Amino acid sequence: MKKIILVIAMAAFTISTNGQDTSMVSSPHIYASGNSYSNKTFIGSIGIEPSVPFGHFKRYSGFGFGGSVQGELKLKKVGITLNVGYIDYFGKTVDTIKYSDFKYWPVLAGLKFYLSDKVYIHPQAGPGFGNNGLGTSFWYGAGIGFNLSKAIDAELKYTGWKQKTIASNSATGGGTYGGNGGTGGGGYGGHYPVIGLRLAYNF
């Protein structure tokens, strides 16, 4: 009887140990597939994008806010993206000159390189279409993103573009930026860099 009890106890211990090992092995797989889009070939998202200018651009604007829609064709560990957005950089008052808002419609194509199910690197480039005489400029940048959950995604990114120079023309009112009631541009232009965050809902 004692031998039978001993055998039963050893068998129960072995089954319990194997069950724990299986659980430990399978849990990461379940966790990863349940919180990523590894099995999807197309991922859509809509996001909000706060942004902070620095460098030369900081003289004219201190904060920007916008939104974007994005589609991604995912091929294993690499995704091909197309992002269409709108962002408004609110104009500052500099030496009695009130700069109007800088409004753009960027259209950016990119590649997502997945370092894991939760982390990726995302370079992008494309045209940015400006309102009110800002013209079309070439936008480029890159970000690092995190899948916070199955539906929520956050990407911290750098974006830059070369804004064409808009000459001051307050006498004729030919400009839309800067001095005396928003006419004239003060001759601004150059490279405009920003740091932004895209907080998105995936579907």
C-alpha positions as a printed NumPy array, in Angstrom:
array([[  0.   ,   0.   ,   0.   ],
       [  2.796,   2.387,   0.896],
       [  4.465,   1.643,  -2.445],
       [  1.229,   2.386,  -4.342],
       [  0.773,   5.688,  -2.482],
       [  4.394,   6.58 ,  -3.232],
       [  3.946,   5.835,  -6.945],
       [  0.724,   7.863,  -7.089],
       [  2.413,  10.794,  -5.314],
       [  5.377,  10.694,  -7.702],
       [  3.047,  10.546, -10.719],
       [  1.017,  13.488,  -9.424],
       [  4.205,  15.487,  -8.855],
       [  5.448,  14.686, -12.386],
       [  2.136,  15.692, -14.009],
       [  2.026,  18.897, -11.974],
       [  5.604,  19.802, -12.964],
       [  4.945,  19.115, -16.656],
       [  1.782,  21.194, -16.511],
       [  3.663,  24.152, -15.058],
       [  6.409,  23.874, -17.68 ],
       [  3.857,  23.781, -20.492],
       [  2.078,  26.806, -19.057],
       [  5.335,  28.742, -18.808],
       [  6.237,  27.946, -22.405],
       [  2.838,  28.628, -23.903],
       [  2.014,  31.806, -21.965],
       [  4.469,  34.099, -23.773],
       [  3.13 ,  32.864, -27.117],
       [ -0.458,  33.539, -26.077],
       [  0.507,  36.919, -24.624],
       [  2.359,  37.99 , -27.765],
       [ -0.306,  36.903, -30.25 ],
       [ -3.057,  38.418, -28.138],
       [ -1.42 ,  41.852, -27.955],
       [  0.031,  42.269, -31.434],
       [ -1.027,  42.143, -35.043],
       [  1.386,  39.413, -36.064],
       [ -1.393,  37.507, -37.851],
       [ -2.868,  40.504, -39.704],
       [ -1.743,  41.618, -43.15 ],
       [ -3.449,  45.032, -43.008],
       [ -3.609,  47.366, -40.003],
       [ -5.551,  50.622, -40.036],
       [ -5.261,  53.331, -37.402],
       [ -6.459,  56.809, -36.518],
       [ -4.397,  58.991, -34.21 ],
       [ -3.905,  62.352, -32.542],
       [ -0.535,  64.085, -32.89 ],
       [  0.704,  66.758, -30.472],
       [  4.035,  68.215, -31.546],
       [  6.676,  70.645, -30.222],
       [  8.896,  72.721, -32.572],
       [ 12.553,  73.337, -31.761],
       [ 15.523,  74.937, -33.441],
       [ 14.711,  77.684, -35.974],
       [ 10.986,  76.85 , -36.017],
       [ 10.638,  77.488, -32.265],
       [ 10.931,  81.22 , -32.972],
       [  7.6  ,  81.207, -34.814],
       [  5.582,  78.489, -33.071],
       [  5.621,  76.82 , -29.672],
       [  3.153,  73.976, -30.116],
       [  1.299,  72.039, -32.788],
       [ -1.672,  69.703, -32.735],
       [ -3.271,  67.535, -35.391],
       [ -4.378,  64.078, -36.396],
       [ -3.799,  61.422, -39.017],
       [ -5.096,  58.22 , -40.553],
       [ -2.685,  55.451, -41.446],
       [ -2.748,  52.167, -43.31 ],
       [ -0.124,  49.463, -42.958],
       [  0.534,  46.427, -45.13 ],
       [  2.424,  44.04 , -42.87 ],
       [  4.872,  41.517, -44.261],
       [  6.167,  39.458, -41.315],
       [  8.642,  41.731, -39.459],
       [  8.338,  44.68 , -41.869],
       [  5.322,  46.899, -42.541],
       [  4.723,  49.335, -45.428],
       [  2.795,  52.409, -44.274],
       [  0.968,  55.378, -45.768],
       [  0.019,  58.208, -43.405],
       [ -2.185,  61.186, -44.296],
       [ -2.506,  63.902, -41.661],
       [ -3.259,  67.494, -40.791],
       [ -1.4  ,  69.59 , -38.211],
       [ -1.691,  73.192, -37.042],
       [  1.388,  74.864, -35.501],
       [  0.062,  77.842, -33.56 ],
       [  1.802,  81.119, -34.42 ],
       [  3.707,  83.171, -31.839],
       [  3.962,  86.917, -31.346],
       [  7.613,  87.952, -31.862],
       [  8.687,  91.587, -31.363],
       [  5.103,  92.843, -31.94 ],
       [  4.832,  90.65 , -35.059],
       [  1.961,  88.155, -34.821],
       [  2.632,  85.082, -36.922],
       [ -0.358,  83.234, -38.273],
       [ -0.734,  79.501, -37.683],
       [  1.396,  77.172, -39.813],
       [ -1.   ,  74.594, -41.235],
       [  0.161,  71.532, -43.158],
       [ -1.214,  68.372, -44.782],
       [  1.665,  65.835, -44.748],
       [  1.401,  62.657, -46.828],
       [  4.122,  60.261, -45.657],
       [  5.146,  56.798, -46.816],
       [  7.223,  54.658, -44.5  ],
       [  8.562,  51.319, -43.379],
       [  8.029,  49.73 , -39.969],
       [ 10.819,  47.481, -38.743],
       [  9.526,  45.346, -35.869],
       [ 12.166,  44.674, -33.214],
       [  9.615,  42.613, -31.272],
       [  5.839,  42.199, -31.047],
       [  5.698,  45.431, -29.055],
       [  8.501,  47.669, -30.371],
       [  9.23 ,  49.023, -33.847],
       [ 11.261,  51.673, -35.708],
       [  9.389,  53.741, -38.3  ],
       [ 11.207,  55.979, -40.86 ],
       [  8.91 ,  58.082, -43.105],
       [  9.166,  60.612, -45.938],
       [  6.899,  62.473, -48.336],
       [  5.408,  65.829, -49.319],
       [  3.85 ,  68.291, -46.878],
       [  1.255,  70.636, -48.361],
       [  1.069,  73.986, -46.59 ],
       [ -1.865,  76.403, -46.399],
       [ -1.807,  80.173, -47.027],
       [  1.319,  80.422, -49.14 ],
       [  3.491,  77.951, -47.231],
       [  3.873,  75.864, -50.378],
       [  4.865,  72.207, -50.71 ],
       [  7.946,  70.927, -48.894],
       [  9.719,  67.599, -48.468],
       [  9.089,  66.034, -45.054],
       [ 11.166,  63.266, -43.5  ],
       [ 11.742,  61.699, -40.117],
       [ 11.687,  58.572, -37.986],
       [ 10.129,  57.327, -34.79 ],
       [ 10.187,  54.545, -32.243],
       [  6.808,  52.998, -31.493],
       [  5.287,  50.811, -28.82 ],
       [  2.191,  48.596, -28.976],
       [  0.743,  49.413, -25.562],
       [ -2.155,  47.001, -26.087],
       [ -3.963,  45.255, -28.922],
       [ -5.752,  48.496, -29.849],
       [ -3.497,  51.309, -28.589],
       [ -0.225,  52.35 , -30.194],
       [  2.184,  55.171, -29.24 ],
       [  5.003,  56.493, -31.413],
       [  7.566,  59.124, -30.415],
       [  8.993,  60.677, -33.574],
       [ 11.194,  63.351, -35.091],
       [ 10.047,  65.175, -38.244],
       [ 11.811,  67.849, -40.272],
       [ 11.26 ,  69.785, -43.481],
       [ 12.736,  72.732, -45.354],
       [ 10.244,  75.6  , -45.367],
       [ 10.678,  77.961, -48.294],
       [ 11.392,  81.604, -47.488],
       [  8.382,  83.914, -47.672],
       [  9.416,  87.553, -48.063],
       [  7.79 ,  90.326, -46.056],
       [  5.183,  92.25 , -48.042],
       [  3.127,  94.175, -45.512],
       [  2.729,  97.187, -47.786],
       [  0.645,  95.26 , -50.286],
       [ -0.696,  92.631, -47.941],
       [  0.682,  89.932, -50.218],
       [  1.724,  87.62 , -47.38 ],
       [ -0.26 ,  85.909, -44.672],
       [  2.347,  85.608, -41.9  ],
       [  3.784,  88.119, -39.476],
       [  3.551,  91.836, -38.755],
       [  0.776,  94.346, -38.632],
       [ -2.363,  92.296, -38.515],
       [ -0.966,  89.17 , -40.114],
       [  0.429,  90.565, -43.369],
       [  3.978,  89.942, -44.446],
       [  6.196,  87.022, -43.491],
       [  9.257,  88.69 , -41.997],
       [ 11.439,  86.733, -44.44 ],
       [ 11.232,  83.495, -42.448],
       [ 12.172,  80.104, -43.836],
       [ 14.773,  77.38 , -43.447],
       [ 14.812,  73.965, -41.794],
       [ 11.878,  73.294, -39.453],
       [ 12.336,  70.402, -36.956],
       [  9.746,  69.069, -34.481],
       [  9.386,  66.306, -31.899],
       [  5.951,  64.727, -31.826],
       [  3.869,  61.912, -30.4  ],
       [  1.317,  59.863, -32.325],
       [ -1.202,  58.175, -30.029],
       [ -3.339,  55.897, -32.189],
       [ -6.253,  53.494, -32.105],
       [ -5.642,  50.422, -34.295],
       [ -8.355,  48.515, -36.111]])
